Amino acid sequence: MVRIMKLLTRDERPSGEEPVSDLVPEPEVSRAKRVRVLLAAACAPLLSSYTAVVAVLAVVSFAADRSRFSATGALLAAGPGWLASWQVELELGGHPLGVLPLLPTLVVGWLAARTAERAARRLGGRTPADAVPVVTVIAGAHALFGVLIALMAGGSPIGVNPLTAFCVPGLLAGLAAVAGIARVCGLPASVRDRFDPVAVHGLRAGALGLAALIACGAVVFTAATALSWSTVDSLFEPGFGASLGMFVLSVAYLPNAVVAALSFTTGPGFSIGSVTVGMFGYQEGKLPGVPVLAGIPSHHAVWWPALLLLPALVGAVVGWRIRAIDEDPMLRMRAVAVAGALVAFGCVILGTLSGGRLGDGPFDPVSVPVGVASVIAFCWIVVPGGFVAFFAGPHEAPEPPGEPEDIAEAEEAAVEPEDDELAEETEAEAGEEAEEVEEAAEDVDETPAEPEAETEPEPEPETEPEQDGAVDDAVTESTDGSGDESAPGDDR
């Protein structure tokens, strides 16, 4: 077994050819390949989106009753249709058409994003700087193509503003390309490195809240359409061609209807001409006979405010998502505010794109109160979200009562008397020790005096024996006196 493993793992390459490192550098992309990839990225989404518009118009016109199909007419009509798919306002016989379907916009944006992602992978893009050429060529190609269509449409019944045809497709295509290339070129990581972590958590929670609000609008729209299915069925004409055209039109405007339902669910509502539908108000009027609008009720209902639980639940979900990002409740509240700001901004964009002018007739304009809707959406995220994030998250241990400065001063005041007492005790002990040292020195000074008296006795005169007794008495008295002088020192 060991011999077999050695044979399997033996390196057959001669010495000197072993790999130095496991990291093999990627080959550099040649200049010719780079040019080919960028040209393909610029042209591919244009051709794909234009072909899709031509195919839809050809199918609808071919299936329509009492109409003659013309390939040339479909190709020419596809130019304004392509601009409409990029939300460029048109003029039909001098009447503005600004309520444009959002579903084609999502489709052409997805095509641009996919093209940008593939181009970045083929070029080996790894950094945000590598995304600049791809985004630039895609945005520039769409802007130039929009101007070309606007110039070609001059003199026809369909009018287009060249400046709008240049700016709007270029801007939207560039944003779509950035979205498609973001993960490949590391844009999310770059944003995380440059932004505050609390703000990053807030942006993520805000994206979740915006998606949840859109889902609530979709649920309300689906329920209203299902309850009005008989009206939906009656709006389709018996002919196949007319019914197909009505179906395609309704499907194209589905995102617009979802945005209107979102505005209704959060409270502000929407309006179509003289008809105003709000949570707390309703104004009757004529509606277009389009199946996508069949779910609009004909009168106000008292139970509509119960739908406000949906945005409140969304705000609570956002707060629950943020509850554990930090122990400081104020940081969590700041993240909730960032999430609310993102949701409000998203509502402004969606409301602006979903509404607009609809000719000069009774259904003009179709609008969502963007300002009010954004403020209310912000409140729906911040109020319940802030409540949940503040109370459901962790909290720091409370500090002792009183200000920290007062506590420090009290501790210093409590410590100072002890230090003074210690200092006084130390001084007293030092004084006593000094006195003892002085007394000991005095004893030492007095003690040598006695030996001198003893070592130098007075010469004894040769007298009679009685004088000897007197001398002994004198010596005895001097000895007693020396003992009496040392007595006070002993007492001390």
Short mmCIF file of C-alpha atoms in Angstrom, two decimals:
data_model
loop_
_atom_site.label_atom_id
_atom_site.label_comp_id
_atom_site.label_asym_id
_atom_site.label_seq_id
_atom_site.Cartn_x
_atom_site.Cartn_y
_atom_site.Cartn_z
CA MET A 1 0.00 0.00 0.00
CA VAL A 2 2.80 2.41 0.87
CA ARG A 3 4.54 1.61 -2.41
CA ILE A 4 1.38 2.35 -4.38
CA MET A 5 0.94 5.73 -2.63
CA LYS A 6 4.54 6.65 -3.44
CA LEU A 7 4.00 5.84 -7.09
CA LEU A 8 0.83 7.91 -7.21
CA THR A 9 2.36 10.94 -5.54
CA ARG A 10 5.75 10.86 -7.23
CA ASP A 11 6.60 13.96 -9.28
CA GLU A 12 7.66 12.92 -12.78
CA ARG A 13 9.07 16.35 -13.69
CA PRO A 14 12.86 16.70 -13.78
CA SER A 15 14.60 18.70 -11.10
CA GLY A 16 14.54 22.44 -11.58
CA GLU A 17 11.03 22.50 -13.07
CA GLU A 18 9.07 22.40 -9.81
CA PRO A 19 6.47 25.15 -9.41
CA VAL A 20 7.68 27.99 -7.29
CA SER A 21 4.20 28.97 -6.08
CA ASP A 22 0.65 27.69 -6.28
CA LEU A 23 -0.59 31.14 -7.33
CA VAL A 24 -0.39 31.22 -11.11
CA PRO A 25 -0.69 34.78 -12.48
CA GLU A 26 -3.50 35.26 -14.94
CA PRO A 27 -2.45 36.06 -18.47
CA GLU A 28 -2.86 39.67 -19.45
CA VAL A 29 -5.65 40.49 -21.89
CA SER A 30 -4.34 41.71 -25.21
CA ARG A 31 -5.33 45.09 -26.54
CA ALA A 32 -7.16 43.59 -29.52
CA LYS A 33 -9.23 41.31 -27.28
CA ARG A 34 -10.06 44.20 -24.99
CA VAL A 35 -11.37 46.24 -27.91
CA ARG A 36 -13.47 43.32 -29.17
CA VAL A 37 -14.97 42.70 -25.74
CA LEU A 38 -15.85 46.36 -25.20
CA LEU A 39 -17.44 46.66 -28.66
CA ALA A 40 -19.50 43.56 -27.98
CA ALA A 41 -20.57 44.98 -24.62
CA ALA A 42 -21.68 48.21 -26.29
CA CYS A 43 -23.64 46.60 -29.13
CA ALA A 44 -25.05 43.40 -27.64
CA PRO A 45 -27.66 44.94 -25.28
CA LEU A 46 -28.74 47.40 -27.98
CA LEU A 47 -29.38 44.67 -30.51
CA SER A 48 -31.03 42.38 -27.96
CA SER A 49 -33.41 45.01 -26.58
CA TYR A 50 -34.28 46.43 -29.99
CA THR A 51 -34.96 42.94 -31.36
CA ALA A 52 -37.20 42.15 -28.39
CA VAL A 53 -39.25 45.32 -28.97
CA VAL A 54 -39.58 44.53 -32.68
CA ALA A 55 -40.71 40.97 -31.89
CA VAL A 56 -43.40 42.12 -29.46
CA LEU A 57 -44.77 44.76 -31.82
CA ALA A 58 -44.73 42.32 -34.73
CA VAL A 59 -46.65 39.66 -32.80
CA VAL A 60 -49.27 42.13 -31.55
CA SER A 61 -49.79 43.76 -34.95
CA PHE A 62 -49.89 40.41 -36.74
CA ALA A 63 -52.50 39.03 -34.33
CA ALA A 64 -54.63 42.18 -34.31
CA ASP A 65 -57.91 42.05 -36.21
CA ARG A 66 -58.47 44.16 -39.31
CA SER A 67 -54.83 45.21 -39.52
CA ARG A 68 -52.10 44.73 -42.11
CA PHE A 69 -48.75 43.44 -40.89
CA SER A 70 -45.70 45.32 -42.14
CA ALA A 71 -42.18 44.36 -41.21
CA THR A 72 -40.92 47.82 -42.13
CA GLY A 73 -43.58 49.43 -39.96
CA ALA A 74 -42.63 47.19 -37.04
CA LEU A 75 -38.95 48.13 -37.44
CA LEU A 76 -39.73 51.85 -37.55
CA ALA A 77 -42.16 51.70 -34.64
CA ALA A 78 -39.62 49.78 -32.58
CA GLY A 79 -37.44 52.91 -32.26
CA PRO A 80 -39.93 54.91 -30.14
CA GLY A 81 -40.84 51.66 -28.41
CA TRP A 82 -37.19 51.19 -27.46
CA LEU A 83 -37.08 54.71 -26.04
CA ALA A 84 -40.28 54.05 -24.11
CA SER A 85 -38.69 50.95 -22.62
CA TRP A 86 -35.98 53.26 -21.21
CA GLN A 87 -38.60 55.65 -19.74
CA VAL A 88 -38.14 58.41 -22.34
CA GLU A 89 -41.29 60.53 -22.56
CA LEU A 90 -42.92 60.57 -25.99
CA GLU A 91 -45.41 62.85 -27.75
CA LEU A 92 -48.15 61.22 -29.79
CA GLY A 93 -49.67 63.82 -32.09
CA GLY A 94 -48.70 66.59 -29.69
CA HIS A 95 -50.08 64.81 -26.61
CA PRO A 96 -47.56 63.78 -23.94
CA LEU A 97 -47.17 60.13 -22.97
CA GLY A 98 -45.20 59.87 -19.75
CA VAL A 99 -46.86 56.90 -18.05
CA LEU A 100 -44.54 54.27 -19.51
CA PRO A 101 -44.48 50.57 -18.55
CA LEU A 102 -41.85 49.50 -16.04
CA LEU A 103 -41.63 45.83 -17.03
CA PRO A 104 -39.79 46.53 -20.34
CA THR A 105 -37.44 48.80 -18.39
CA LEU A 106 -36.60 45.96 -16.03
CA VAL A 107 -35.99 43.63 -18.98
CA VAL A 108 -33.65 45.95 -20.91
CA GLY A 109 -31.86 46.85 -17.67
CA TRP A 110 -31.31 43.17 -16.95
CA LEU A 111 -29.84 42.70 -20.44
CA ALA A 112 -27.40 45.56 -19.89
CA ALA A 113 -26.41 44.18 -16.48
CA ARG A 114 -25.78 40.68 -17.86
CA THR A 115 -23.70 42.05 -20.72
CA ALA A 116 -21.59 44.11 -18.32
CA GLU A 117 -20.98 41.13 -16.07
CA ARG A 118 -19.84 38.91 -18.93
CA ALA A 119 -17.57 41.60 -20.33
CA ALA A 120 -15.94 42.14 -16.94
CA ARG A 121 -15.29 38.42 -16.55
CA ARG A 122 -13.76 38.16 -20.01
CA LEU A 123 -11.49 41.11 -19.28
CA GLY A 124 -10.44 39.69 -15.93
CA GLY A 125 -11.81 42.59 -13.93
CA ARG A 126 -11.14 42.36 -10.19
CA THR A 127 -11.12 45.95 -8.93
CA PRO A 128 -13.58 48.86 -9.21
CA ALA A 129 -11.19 50.56 -11.64
CA ASP A 130 -11.66 47.66 -14.05
CA ALA A 131 -15.40 48.39 -14.19
CA VAL A 132 -15.00 51.93 -15.51
CA PRO A 133 -14.38 51.05 -19.21
CA VAL A 134 -17.26 48.56 -19.36
CA VAL A 135 -19.77 50.91 -17.72
CA THR A 136 -18.60 53.81 -19.88
CA VAL A 137 -19.03 52.04 -23.21
CA ILE A 138 -22.46 50.62 -22.31
CA ALA A 139 -23.80 53.96 -21.06
CA GLY A 140 -22.31 55.86 -24.00
CA ALA A 141 -23.68 53.44 -26.59
CA HIS A 142 -27.22 53.69 -25.19
CA ALA A 143 -27.04 57.49 -25.04
CA LEU A 144 -25.86 57.77 -28.64
CA PHE A 145 -28.44 55.27 -29.86
CA GLY A 146 -31.19 57.23 -28.10
CA VAL A 147 -30.14 60.46 -29.81
CA LEU A 148 -30.04 58.68 -33.17
CA ILE A 149 -33.61 57.41 -32.76
CA ALA A 150 -34.80 60.87 -31.66
CA LEU A 151 -33.27 62.48 -34.75
CA MET A 152 -34.74 59.84 -37.05
CA ALA A 153 -38.20 60.35 -35.51
CA GLY A 154 -38.20 64.03 -36.40
CA GLY A 155 -41.13 64.97 -38.61
CA SER A 156 -43.15 61.87 -37.67
CA PRO A 157 -46.30 61.81 -35.50
CA ILE A 158 -44.13 60.59 -32.63
CA GLY A 159 -41.97 63.31 -31.15
CA VAL A 160 -38.97 62.86 -28.84
CA ASN A 161 -36.79 65.38 -27.06
CA PRO A 162 -33.17 64.65 -28.17
CA LEU A 163 -31.68 65.75 -24.85
CA THR A 164 -34.00 63.44 -22.92
CA ALA A 165 -33.30 60.63 -25.39
CA PHE A 166 -29.57 61.10 -24.71
CA CYS A 167 -29.55 61.43 -20.92
CA VAL A 168 -32.20 58.97 -19.72
CA PRO A 169 -31.09 55.79 -21.58
CA GLY A 170 -27.44 56.53 -20.87
CA LEU A 171 -28.06 57.07 -17.16
CA LEU A 172 -30.30 54.03 -16.67
CA ALA A 173 -28.04 51.77 -18.74
CA GLY A 174 -25.02 52.92 -16.74
CA LEU A 175 -26.76 52.16 -13.45
CA ALA A 176 -27.78 48.74 -14.75
CA ALA A 177 -24.18 48.03 -15.82
CA VAL A 178 -22.91 49.04 -12.38
CA ALA A 179 -25.40 46.68 -10.75
CA GLY A 180 -24.31 43.82 -13.00
CA ILE A 181 -20.58 44.39 -12.58
CA ALA A 182 -20.60 45.18 -8.86
CA ARG A 183 -19.96 41.70 -7.51
CA VAL A 184 -17.36 40.81 -10.14
CA CYS A 185 -15.24 43.91 -9.54
CA GLY A 186 -15.59 43.95 -5.76
CA LEU A 187 -17.72 47.07 -5.43
CA PRO A 188 -19.62 45.83 -2.33
CA ALA A 189 -16.35 45.19 -0.48
CA SER A 190 -15.06 48.62 -1.47
CA VAL A 191 -18.24 50.25 -0.17
CA ARG A 192 -18.00 48.34 3.11
CA ASP A 193 -14.42 49.51 3.61
CA ARG A 194 -15.31 53.18 3.08
CA PHE A 195 -18.61 53.36 4.93
CA ASP A 196 -19.41 53.19 8.60
CA PRO A 197 -20.34 49.59 9.60
CA VAL A 198 -23.51 50.88 11.23
CA ALA A 199 -24.51 52.60 7.98
CA VAL A 200 -23.78 49.41 6.02
CA HIS A 201 -26.10 47.42 8.31
CA GLY A 202 -28.72 50.13 7.87
CA LEU A 203 -28.45 49.98 4.08
CA ARG A 204 -28.88 46.22 4.09
CA ALA A 205 -31.90 46.43 6.35
CA GLY A 206 -33.32 49.24 4.21
CA ALA A 207 -33.00 47.14 1.06
CA LEU A 208 -34.83 44.35 2.87
CA GLY A 209 -37.54 46.78 4.00
CA LEU A 210 -38.03 48.20 0.49
CA ALA A 211 -38.32 44.71 -0.98
CA ALA A 212 -40.81 43.77 1.74
CA LEU A 213 -42.95 46.85 1.04
CA ILE A 214 -42.96 46.02 -2.67
CA ALA A 215 -44.04 42.48 -1.77
CA CYS A 216 -46.87 43.91 0.34
CA GLY A 217 -48.01 46.01 -2.63
CA ALA A 218 -47.89 42.93 -4.86
CA VAL A 219 -49.98 40.94 -2.37
CA VAL A 220 -52.62 43.68 -2.11
CA PHE A 221 -52.75 44.08 -5.90
CA THR A 222 -53.08 40.33 -6.45
CA ALA A 223 -55.84 40.01 -3.88
CA ALA A 224 -57.77 42.96 -5.33
CA THR A 225 -57.45 41.58 -8.87
CA ALA A 226 -58.54 38.10 -7.80
CA LEU A 227 -61.61 39.50 -6.04
CA SER A 228 -62.47 41.46 -9.20
CA TRP A 229 -61.89 38.65 -11.66
CA SER A 230 -65.31 39.03 -13.24
CA THR A 231 -64.47 42.63 -14.12
CA VAL A 232 -61.13 41.54 -15.51
CA ASP A 233 -62.83 38.99 -17.74
CA SER A 234 -65.33 41.49 -19.05
CA LEU A 235 -62.60 43.92 -20.15
CA PHE A 236 -61.11 41.43 -22.63
CA GLU A 237 -62.68 41.67 -26.07
CA PRO A 238 -63.87 38.53 -27.88
CA GLY A 239 -61.27 38.74 -30.65
CA PHE A 240 -57.92 37.00 -30.14
CA GLY A 241 -55.83 39.85 -31.50
CA ALA A 242 -57.44 42.55 -29.37
CA SER A 243 -57.33 40.34 -26.31
CA LEU A 244 -53.65 39.60 -26.90
CA GLY A 245 -52.83 43.28 -27.20
CA MET A 246 -54.77 44.05 -24.03
CA PHE A 247 -53.00 41.22 -22.21
CA VAL A 248 -49.53 42.41 -23.30
CA LEU A 249 -50.37 45.96 -22.26
CA SER A 250 -51.59 44.84 -18.84
CA VAL A 251 -48.52 42.67 -18.23
CA ALA A 252 -46.19 45.53 -19.21
CA TYR A 253 -47.86 47.82 -16.66
CA LEU A 254 -47.89 45.28 -13.80
CA PRO A 255 -44.93 46.90 -11.93
CA ASN A 256 -46.67 50.28 -12.17
CA ALA A 257 -49.80 48.79 -10.62
CA VAL A 258 -47.74 47.19 -7.83
CA VAL A 259 -46.15 50.56 -7.00
CA ALA A 260 -49.61 52.17 -6.87
CA ALA A 261 -50.79 49.37 -4.55
CA LEU A 262 -47.71 49.96 -2.39
CA SER A 263 -48.60 53.64 -2.06
CA PHE A 264 -52.16 52.67 -1.18
CA THR A 265 -51.02 50.15 1.46
CA THR A 266 -48.77 52.65 3.21
CA GLY A 267 -51.51 55.31 3.25
CA PRO A 268 -51.11 58.09 0.64
CA GLY A 269 -52.77 56.22 -2.25
CA PHE A 270 -52.68 57.22 -5.94
CA SER A 271 -54.71 59.05 -8.56
CA ILE A 272 -55.71 58.48 -12.18
CA GLY A 273 -57.20 61.62 -13.61
CA SER A 274 -60.11 62.60 -11.39
CA VAL A 275 -60.10 59.29 -9.49
CA THR A 276 -58.30 59.37 -6.16
CA VAL A 277 -57.89 56.20 -4.11
CA GLY A 278 -56.49 56.58 -0.59
CA MET A 279 -56.59 54.76 2.69
CA PHE A 280 -58.76 57.43 4.30
CA GLY A 281 -60.34 59.02 1.24
CA TYR A 282 -61.89 58.13 -2.08
CA GLN A 283 -63.02 60.20 -5.04
CA GLU A 284 -64.96 58.58 -7.85
CA GLY A 285 -64.39 59.10 -11.56
CA LYS A 286 -63.85 57.36 -14.88
CA LEU A 287 -61.12 54.74 -15.26
CA PRO A 288 -59.45 53.32 -18.40
CA GLY A 289 -60.86 49.99 -19.51
CA VAL A 290 -57.64 48.08 -18.94
CA PRO A 291 -57.63 44.73 -17.12
CA VAL A 292 -54.68 45.77 -14.96
CA LEU A 293 -56.91 48.43 -13.34
CA ALA A 294 -59.86 46.13 -12.69
CA GLY A 295 -58.93 45.72 -9.02
CA ILE A 296 -59.50 49.40 -8.21
CA PRO A 297 -62.56 49.49 -5.95
CA SER A 298 -65.62 51.54 -6.79
CA HIS A 299 -66.15 52.92 -3.27
CA HIS A 300 -64.42 53.32 0.08
CA ALA A 301 -64.45 50.50 2.66
CA VAL A 302 -64.15 50.95 6.41
CA TRP A 303 -61.78 48.00 6.80
CA TRP A 304 -59.03 49.47 4.61
CA PRO A 305 -57.04 50.90 7.57
CA ALA A 306 -56.45 47.31 8.71
CA LEU A 307 -53.99 47.02 5.81
CA LEU A 308 -51.70 49.44 7.65
CA LEU A 309 -50.58 46.48 9.72
CA LEU A 310 -48.53 45.33 6.73
CA PRO A 311 -46.11 48.31 6.63
CA ALA A 312 -45.97 48.29 10.43
CA LEU A 313 -44.93 44.63 10.28
CA VAL A 314 -42.28 45.51 7.69
CA GLY A 315 -40.86 48.17 10.01
CA ALA A 316 -40.77 45.66 12.87
CA VAL A 317 -38.89 43.20 10.65
CA VAL A 318 -36.32 45.89 9.82
CA GLY A 319 -35.88 46.64 13.54
CA TRP A 320 -35.53 42.94 14.30
CA ARG A 321 -32.81 42.70 11.66
CA ILE A 322 -30.89 45.57 13.28
CA ARG A 323 -31.43 44.61 16.93
CA ALA A 324 -28.13 42.72 17.36
CA ILE A 325 -25.63 44.84 15.42
CA ASP A 326 -24.33 46.67 18.50
CA GLU A 327 -24.85 46.89 22.27
CA ASP A 328 -25.35 50.65 22.11
CA PRO A 329 -29.06 51.38 21.51
CA MET A 330 -28.27 54.74 19.94
CA LEU A 331 -26.14 53.11 17.25
CA ARG A 332 -29.00 50.77 16.48
CA MET A 333 -31.35 53.72 16.19
CA ARG A 334 -28.95 55.35 13.74
CA ALA A 335 -28.98 52.21 11.60
CA VAL A 336 -32.78 52.27 11.63
CA ALA A 337 -32.71 55.88 10.44
CA VAL A 338 -30.38 54.91 7.56
CA ALA A 339 -32.75 52.08 6.60
CA GLY A 340 -35.71 54.46 6.65
CA ALA A 341 -33.87 56.97 4.47
CA LEU A 342 -33.10 54.27 1.89
CA VAL A 343 -36.73 53.13 1.83
CA ALA A 344 -37.93 56.72 1.40
CA PHE A 345 -35.50 57.31 -1.46
CA GLY A 346 -36.61 54.07 -3.13
CA CYS A 347 -40.25 55.15 -2.88
CA VAL A 348 -39.37 58.45 -4.55
CA ILE A 349 -37.70 56.65 -7.48
CA LEU A 350 -40.50 54.12 -7.89
CA GLY A 351 -43.23 56.73 -7.63
CA THR A 352 -41.54 58.97 -10.19
CA LEU A 353 -41.05 56.16 -12.73
CA SER A 354 -44.52 54.64 -12.33
CA GLY A 355 -46.49 57.86 -12.97
CA GLY A 356 -46.62 60.62 -15.54
CA ARG A 357 -48.72 62.31 -18.17
CA LEU A 358 -51.35 60.35 -20.08
CA GLY A 359 -52.32 62.62 -22.94
CA ASP A 360 -54.64 65.50 -22.22
CA GLY A 361 -57.76 63.44 -21.61
CA PRO A 362 -59.78 62.48 -18.56
CA PHE A 363 -57.14 60.04 -17.31
CA ASP A 364 -54.35 62.59 -17.13
CA PRO A 365 -52.21 62.53 -15.03
CA VAL A 366 -51.42 59.21 -13.36
CA SER A 367 -49.51 60.02 -10.21
CA VAL A 368 -48.36 58.87 -6.81
CA PRO A 369 -47.83 61.60 -4.18
CA VAL A 370 -44.10 61.08 -4.08
CA GLY A 371 -43.27 63.54 -1.29
CA VAL A 372 -45.96 62.35 1.10
CA ALA A 373 -45.36 58.69 0.23
CA SER A 374 -41.62 58.97 0.97
CA VAL A 375 -42.16 60.66 4.34
CA ILE A 376 -44.80 58.14 5.40
CA ALA A 377 -42.63 55.22 4.26
CA PHE A 378 -39.76 56.63 6.34
CA CYS A 379 -42.04 56.79 9.38
CA TRP A 380 -43.28 53.22 8.84
CA ILE A 381 -39.68 52.01 9.01
CA VAL A 382 -38.34 54.26 11.76
CA VAL A 383 -41.18 54.16 14.32
CA PRO A 384 -41.87 50.41 14.68
CA GLY A 385 -38.34 49.52 13.60
CA GLY A 386 -36.78 51.83 16.16
CA PHE A 387 -39.04 50.48 18.91
CA VAL A 388 -38.08 46.88 18.17
CA ALA A 389 -34.38 47.63 17.67
CA PHE A 390 -34.19 49.59 20.93
CA PHE A 391 -36.00 47.20 23.25
CA ALA A 392 -35.28 43.81 21.62
CA GLY A 393 -31.52 44.32 21.41
CA PRO A 394 -28.87 44.05 24.14
CA HIS A 395 -28.27 46.90 26.57
CA GLU A 396 -25.16 47.96 28.47
CA ALA A 397 -25.09 47.67 32.26
CA PRO A 398 -26.46 50.85 33.86
CA GLU A 399 -23.97 53.20 35.54
CA PRO A 400 -24.29 54.03 39.26
CA PRO A 401 -26.52 57.03 40.04
CA GLY A 402 -24.88 60.42 39.82
CA GLU A 403 -22.53 62.01 37.38
CA PRO A 404 -19.10 60.41 36.93
CA GLU A 405 -17.38 63.68 37.98
CA ASP A 406 -19.35 63.87 41.22
CA ILE A 407 -18.51 60.27 42.01
CA ALA A 408 -14.80 60.90 41.42
CA GLU A 409 -14.84 63.98 43.67
CA ALA A 410 -16.61 62.07 46.42
CA GLU A 411 -14.02 59.30 46.23
CA GLU A 412 -11.19 61.84 46.44
CA ALA A 413 -12.86 63.55 49.41
CA ALA A 414 -13.24 60.20 51.15
CA VAL A 415 -9.61 59.31 50.54
CA GLU A 416 -8.04 62.63 51.57
CA PRO A 417 -8.96 62.50 55.32
CA GLU A 418 -7.47 59.03 55.57
CA ASP A 419 -4.30 60.33 53.98
CA ASP A 420 -4.18 63.24 56.47
CA GLU A 421 -4.65 60.91 59.42
CA LEU A 422 -1.94 58.64 58.14
CA ALA A 423 0.36 61.63 57.70
CA GLU A 424 -0.30 62.84 61.27
CA GLU A 425 0.27 59.37 62.69
CA THR A 426 3.49 59.08 60.72
CA GLU A 427 4.70 62.47 62.01
CA ALA A 428 3.84 61.53 65.61
CA GLU A 429 5.69 58.23 65.31
CA ALA A 430 8.65 60.01 63.77
CA GLY A 431 8.65 62.54 66.66
CA GLU A 432 8.56 59.79 69.27
CA GLU A 433 11.39 57.96 67.56
CA ALA A 434 13.42 61.21 67.50
CA GLU A 435 12.85 61.72 71.22
CA GLU A 436 13.89 58.18 71.99
CA VAL A 437 17.03 58.66 69.94
CA GLU A 438 17.86 61.90 71.81
CA GLU A 439 17.31 60.25 75.19
CA ALA A 440 19.47 57.33 74.20
CA ALA A 441 22.18 59.80 73.13
CA GLU A 442 21.99 61.59 76.51
CA ASP A 443 22.33 58.30 78.33
CA VAL A 444 25.33 57.48 76.22
CA ASP A 445 26.88 60.89 77.02
CA GLU A 446 26.30 60.52 80.79
CA THR A 447 27.44 56.95 81.11
CA PRO A 448 31.18 57.54 80.31
CA ALA A 449 31.43 60.19 83.09
CA GLU A 450 31.20 57.56 85.84
CA PRO A 451 34.21 55.52 84.73
CA GLU A 452 36.33 58.68 84.65
CA ALA A 453 35.45 59.29 88.25
CA GLU A 454 36.29 55.72 89.03
CA THR A 455 39.47 55.56 86.96
CA GLU A 456 40.90 58.71 88.50
CA PRO A 457 40.25 58.35 92.21
CA GLU A 458 41.70 60.87 94.56
CA PRO A 459 44.89 59.79 96.28
CA GLU A 460 44.16 58.32 99.61
CA PRO A 461 46.09 60.13 102.33
CA GLU A 462 47.80 58.07 104.86
CA THR A 463 45.55 58.66 107.73
CA GLU A 464 44.04 56.81 110.44
CA PRO A 465 41.44 54.13 109.93
CA GLU A 466 38.63 56.57 110.70
CA GLN A 467 39.40 58.55 107.53
CA ASP A 468 39.07 55.43 105.49
CA GLY A 469 35.49 55.10 106.61
CA ALA A 470 34.76 58.69 105.55
CA VAL A 471 36.09 58.05 102.09
CA ASP A 472 33.93 55.02 101.73
CA ASP A 473 30.90 57.06 102.71
CA ALA A 474 31.75 59.68 100.07
CA VAL A 475 32.10 57.05 97.40
CA THR A 476 28.79 55.58 98.40
CA GLU A 477 27.07 58.97 98.24
CA SER A 478 28.46 59.66 94.73
CA THR A 479 27.25 56.32 93.55
CA ASP A 480 23.80 56.94 94.90
CA GLY A 481 23.65 60.30 93.21
CA SER A 482 24.56 58.90 89.84
CA GLY A 483 21.74 56.43 90.15
CA ASP A 484 19.33 59.23 91.05
CA GLU A 485 20.29 61.21 87.91
CA SER A 486 19.56 58.27 85.63
CA ALA A 487 16.20 57.73 87.26
CA PRO A 488 14.41 60.54 85.49
CA GLY A 489 15.57 59.15 82.14
CA ASP A 490 14.11 55.81 83.07
CA ASP A 491 10.85 57.41 83.98
CA ARG A 492 10.74 59.19 80.68
#
